[in-house]
Coordinates of C-alpha atoms in Angstrom, one line a residue:
X1446 CA -4.4 1.1 -21.2
X1447 CA -7.7 0.5 -19.5
X1448 CA -8.6 -2.8 -17.9
X1449 CA -12.3 -3.6 -17.9
X1450 CA -13.5 -6.2 -15.4
X1451 CA -17.0 -7.7 -15.6
X1452 CA -18.3 -7.7 -12.1
X1453 CA -22.1 -7.7 -12.5
X1454 CA -23.2 -11.4 -12.6
X1455 CA -25.1 -13.1 -9.8
X1456 CA -22.9 -16.2 -9.4
X1457 CA -25.9 -18.5 -9.1
X1458 CA -23.8 -21.6 -9.1
X1459 CA -21.9 -20.3 -6.1
X1460 CA -24.9 -19.4 -4.0
X1461 CA -23.3 -20.5 -0.8
X1462 CA -21.0 -17.5 -1.1
X1463 CA -22.9 -15.0 -3.3
X1464 CA -26.3 -14.8 -1.6
X1465 CA -25.1 -11.7 0.3
X1466 CA -22.2 -10.5 -1.9
X1467 CA -21.2 -10.4 -5.5
X1468 CA -19.1 -13.1 -7.0
X1469 CA -16.0 -11.0 -7.4
X1470 CA -16.0 -10.3 -3.7
X1471 CA -15.8 -14.0 -2.8
X1472 CA -12.6 -14.5 -0.8
X1473 CA -9.4 -16.4 -1.8
X1474 CA -6.8 -16.3 0.9
X1475 CA -8.6 -13.6 2.8
X1476 CA -8.9 -11.2 -0.1
X1477 CA -11.6 -10.9 -2.8
X1478 CA -10.8 -12.8 -6.0
X1479 CA -11.3 -9.5 -7.8
X1480 CA -8.3 -8.1 -5.9
X1481 CA -6.1 -11.0 -7.0
X1482 CA -7.1 -10.3 -10.6
X1483 CA -6.3 -6.6 -10.3
X1484 CA -3.0 -7.4 -8.6
X1485 CA -2.0 -9.5 -11.6
X1486 CA -2.8 -6.7 -14.1
X1487 CA -1.0 -4.2 -11.9
X1488 CA 2.1 -6.4 -12.0
X1489 CA 2.3 -5.7 -15.7
X1490 CA 1.8 -2.0 -15.2
X1491 CA -1.9 -1.8 -16.0
X1492 CA -3.5 0.1 -13.1
X1493 CA -6.4 2.0 -14.6
X1494 CA -9.5 -0.1 -14.1
X1495 CA -13.2 0.1 -15.1
X1496 CA -15.4 -2.2 -13.0
X1497 CA -18.7 -3.1 -14.7
X1498 CA -21.1 -3.3 -11.7
X1499 CA -24.4 -5.0 -11.4
X1500 CA -25.6 -7.5 -8.7
X1501 CA -24.7 -6.1 -5.3
X1502 CA -22.3 -3.6 -6.9
X1503 CA -22.3 -1.4 -3.8
X1504 CA -20.3 -4.1 -1.9
X1505 CA -17.5 -3.7 -4.4
X1506 CA -17.6 0.1 -4.0
X1507 CA -17.6 -0.2 -0.2
X1508 CA -14.6 -2.5 -0.2
X1509 CA -12.3 -0.2 -2.2
X1510 CA -13.6 3.0 -0.6
X1511 CA -13.0 1.6 2.9
X1512 CA -9.4 0.3 2.2
X1513 CA -7.7 3.5 3.2
X1514 CA -9.8 3.9 6.3
X1515 CA -9.5 0.3 7.4
X1516 CA -5.8 0.0 6.8
X1517 CA -4.6 3.2 8.6
X1518 CA -5.1 5.0 11.9
X1519 CA -7.6 7.8 11.7
X1520 CA -8.5 10.8 13.9
X1521 CA -12.0 12.2 13.4
X1522 CA -13.5 15.4 14.6
X1523 CA -17.2 14.7 15.4
X1524 CA -18.3 18.4 15.1
X1525 CA -16.1 19.2 12.0
X1526 CA -15.4 16.3 9.7
X1527 CA -13.2 18.5 7.5
X1528 CA -10.6 18.2 10.2
X1529 CA -10.4 14.4 10.0
X1530 CA -6.9 13.0 9.6
X1531 CA -5.7 9.8 8.1
X1532 CA -2.3 8.7 9.7
X1533 CA -0.6 6.7 7.0
X1534 CA 0.7 3.3 8.3
X1535 CA 1.1 1.8 4.9
X1536 CA 0.8 2.7 1.2
X1537 CA -2.3 1.5 -0.6
X1538 CA -2.5 0.3 -4.2
X1539 CA -1.8 3.0 -6.7
X1540 CA -4.8 2.1 -8.9
X1541 CA -7.4 4.3 -10.6
X1542 CA -10.8 2.7 -10.4
X1543 CA -14.0 3.7 -12.3
X1544 CA -17.1 2.1 -10.9
X1545 CA -19.6 1.8 -13.7
X1546 CA -23.2 0.9 -13.1
X1547 CA -24.0 -1.3 -16.1
X1548 CA -27.4 -2.7 -15.1
X1549 CA -28.6 -5.4 -12.8
X1550 CA -29.6 -7.9 -15.5
X1551 CA -27.3 -6.9 -18.3
X1552 CA -25.3 -9.6 -20.1
X1553 CA -21.6 -9.4 -20.8
X1554 CA -21.7 -7.7 -24.2
X1555 CA -24.1 -5.0 -23.0
X1556 CA -21.9 -4.2 -20.0
X1557 CA -18.9 -3.6 -22.2
X1558 CA -20.9 -1.5 -24.7
X1559 CA -22.1 0.7 -21.9
X1560 CA -18.6 1.7 -20.7
X1561 CA -17.3 2.8 -24.2
X1562 CA -17.2 6.4 -22.9
X1563 CA -14.5 5.4 -20.5
X1564 CA -12.2 3.9 -23.1
X1565 CA -9.7 6.6 -24.2
X1566 CA -7.2 4.7 -26.3
X1567 CA -7.4 2.4 -29.3
X1568 CA -7.0 -0.8 -27.2
X1569 CA -8.2 -2.1 -23.9
X1570 CA -8.0 -5.2 -21.8
X1571 CA -11.0 -7.1 -20.4
X1572 CA -11.7 -10.1 -18.2
X1573 CA -14.3 -11.5 -15.9
X1574 CA -14.2 -11.2 -12.1
X1575 CA -13.9 -14.9 -11.3
X1576 CA -10.9 -16.4 -13.1
X1577 CA -7.2 -16.6 -12.1
X1578 CA -4.2 -17.3 -14.3
X1579 CA -0.5 -16.8 -14.6
X1580 CA -0.8 -15.9 -18.3
X1581 CA 1.7 -13.3 -19.6
X1582 CA -0.5 -10.3 -20.3
X1583 CA 2.3 -8.4 -22.0
X1584 CA 2.9 -11.3 -24.4
X1585 CA -0.8 -11.5 -25.3
X1586 CA -0.8 -7.8 -26.1
X1587 CA 2.2 -8.2 -28.4
X1588 CA 0.5 -11.2 -30.1
X1589 CA -2.7 -9.2 -30.5
X1590 CA -0.9 -6.2 -32.1
X1591 CA 1.1 -8.4 -34.5
X1592 CA -2.0 -10.2 -35.6
X1593 CA -4.0 -7.1 -36.5
X1594 CA -7.1 -8.6 -34.8
X1595 CA -9.9 -6.7 -33.3
X1596 CA -10.3 -9.2 -30.5
X1597 CA -7.8 -11.7 -29.0
X1598 CA -8.9 -14.2 -26.3
X1599 CA -6.7 -16.4 -24.1
X1600 CA -7.0 -20.1 -24.9
X1601 CA -6.4 -22.2 -21.8
X1602 CA -6.5 -25.9 -20.8
X1603 CA -9.3 -26.5 -18.4
X1604 CA -9.2 -29.2 -15.7
X1605 CA -11.5 -32.1 -16.0
X1606 CA -14.4 -32.1 -13.6
X1607 CA -14.0 -35.9 -13.2
X1608 CA -11.1 -38.2 -12.4
X1609 CA -10.0 -40.4 -15.3
X1610 CA -9.4 -44.1 -15.3
X1611 CA -6.7 -45.7 -17.4
X1612 CA -7.3 -49.4 -18.2
X1613 CA -5.9 -52.0 -20.6
X1614 CA -7.9 -53.5 -23.5
X1615 CA -8.9 -56.4 -21.2
X1616 CA -10.3 -54.0 -18.7
X1617 CA -7.5 -54.2 -16.1
X1618 CA -7.3 -50.9 -14.3
X1619 CA -3.8 -49.5 -14.3
X1620 CA -4.1 -46.0 -13.0
X1621 CA -6.4 -43.3 -11.7
X1622 CA -5.8 -39.7 -12.6
X1623 CA -7.5 -37.2 -10.4
X1624 CA -9.1 -34.4 -12.4
X1625 CA -6.3 -33.9 -15.0
X1626 CA -5.7 -30.9 -17.1
X1627 CA -7.3 -31.4 -20.5
X1628 CA -5.5 -31.0 -23.9
X1629 CA -8.1 -28.9 -25.7
X1630 CA -8.4 -25.2 -25.4
X1631 CA -11.3 -23.2 -24.0
X1632 CA -11.9 -19.5 -23.7
X1633 CA -10.1 -18.4 -20.6
X1634 CA -11.8 -15.0 -20.5
X1635 CA -8.8 -12.8 -20.7
X1636 CA -9.1 -10.4 -23.7
X1637 CA -7.3 -7.7 -25.7
X1638 CA -9.8 -5.6 -27.6
X1639 CA -9.4 -2.9 -30.2
X1640 CA -12.0 -0.1 -30.3
X1641 CA -13.5 -1.9 -33.3
X1642 CA -15.1 -4.3 -30.8
X1643 CA -17.8 -1.7 -30.1
X1644 CA -19.1 -2.1 -33.7
X1645 CA -20.1 -5.6 -32.7
X1646 CA -21.8 -4.8 -29.4
X1647 CA -25.1 -3.4 -28.4
X1648 CA -26.2 -1.7 -25.2
X1649 CA -29.4 -3.8 -25.0
X1650 CA -29.1 -5.9 -21.9
X1651 CA -29.6 -9.1 -23.9
X1652 CA -26.2 -8.7 -25.7
X1653 CA -23.9 -11.6 -24.8
X1654 CA -20.3 -11.0 -25.6
X1655 CA -19.6 -14.7 -26.2
X1656 CA -22.6 -15.1 -28.5
X1657 CA -23.3 -13.1 -31.7
X1658 CA -20.4 -10.6 -31.3
X1659 CA -17.8 -13.3 -31.1
X1660 CA -19.4 -15.3 -33.9
X1661 CA -19.4 -12.3 -36.2
X1662 CA -15.8 -11.4 -35.3
X1663 CA -14.8 -15.0 -36.1
X1664 CA -16.7 -14.9 -39.4
X1665 CA -15.0 -11.6 -40.3
X1666 CA -11.6 -13.0 -39.6
X1667 CA -11.0 -10.5 -36.9
X1668 CA -10.5 -12.7 -33.9
X1669 CA -7.4 -14.6 -32.7
X1670 CA -6.5 -17.0 -29.8
X1671 CA -3.4 -16.5 -27.7
X1672 CA -2.4 -20.0 -26.4
X1673 CA -1.6 -20.2 -22.8
X1674 CA -0.4 -23.6 -21.5
X1675 CA 0.1 -22.6 -17.9
X1676 CA -2.2 -22.2 -14.9
X1677 CA -5.8 -21.1 -15.2
X1678 CA -8.7 -21.8 -12.8
X1679 CA -12.2 -20.2 -12.8
X1680 CA -14.3 -20.0 -9.7
X1681 CA -17.7 -21.2 -11.0
X1682 CA -18.8 -23.5 -8.1
X1683 CA -18.4 -23.9 -4.4
X1684 CA -16.0 -26.7 -5.1
X1685 CA -13.9 -24.3 -7.1
X1686 CA -14.0 -21.9 -4.2
X1687 CA -12.7 -24.6 -1.8
X1688 CA -10.0 -25.7 -4.3
X1689 CA -8.6 -22.2 -4.8
X1690 CA -8.5 -21.6 -1.0
X1691 CA -6.9 -25.0 -0.4
X1692 CA -4.2 -24.1 -2.9
X1693 CA -3.6 -20.7 -1.3
X1694 CA -3.4 -22.3 2.2
X1695 CA -0.9 -24.9 1.0
X1696 CA 1.3 -22.2 -0.7
X1697 CA 0.4 -23.3 -4.2
X1698 CA -0.4 -20.0 -5.7
X1699 CA 0.7 -20.0 -9.4
X1700 CA -1.5 -16.9 -10.2
X1701 CA 0.4 -14.8 -7.6
X1702 CA 2.9 -13.4 -10.0
X1703 CA 3.3 -10.1 -8.0
X1704 CA 5.7 -9.7 -5.0

């Protein structure tokens, strides 16, 4: 089953890191957040990726194309490059990656519409290049199939952007809770789609996946939510970047489900 990852946004709220590289290439623990996302999918056996490129997409291509060269010893022949030799020191990831140029300014729905030709089966997985979770992807697929839905999203509990104050009726402060996890569900951005999703999408760059396509799917009764009560964290701002790297440095890595 293909895994489609949306990698084309500019990440304007993370300008400290994205001025010279695309958001999916922002580092967590020394590796791009995109790599962490792909490792999680590969853990469940999904290793055939389609990366929807846009803003500074060449940086993503260069990262993956250089992995074999940077991770191994090489011998090059300056006058006959066909004789170059890569001396394997370690095995790389056994992934298949399609780099799809989906437009510099395209919105999310348009990007997915433009990669339809790479989807071979009746289902595919999709996500954004900036969110980490420990959600059980295999369980979500099973839920999706049993529901008969065209689209299934992962519902997650976000963390409050603010600390909470607990006080008695008379105003006496009893407790501070630093940025707690909220009870309501939001769209966590991890999807299972049937091929029918393409009937709701347009290749026009203005097509926003989370806009009219999702509204129409819901109105048609063809969308479900898979509830995930575990870890989820998006990297939307510089504070999120610092928080995820702090967690990694402290060994608190709930999204690292692979060995």
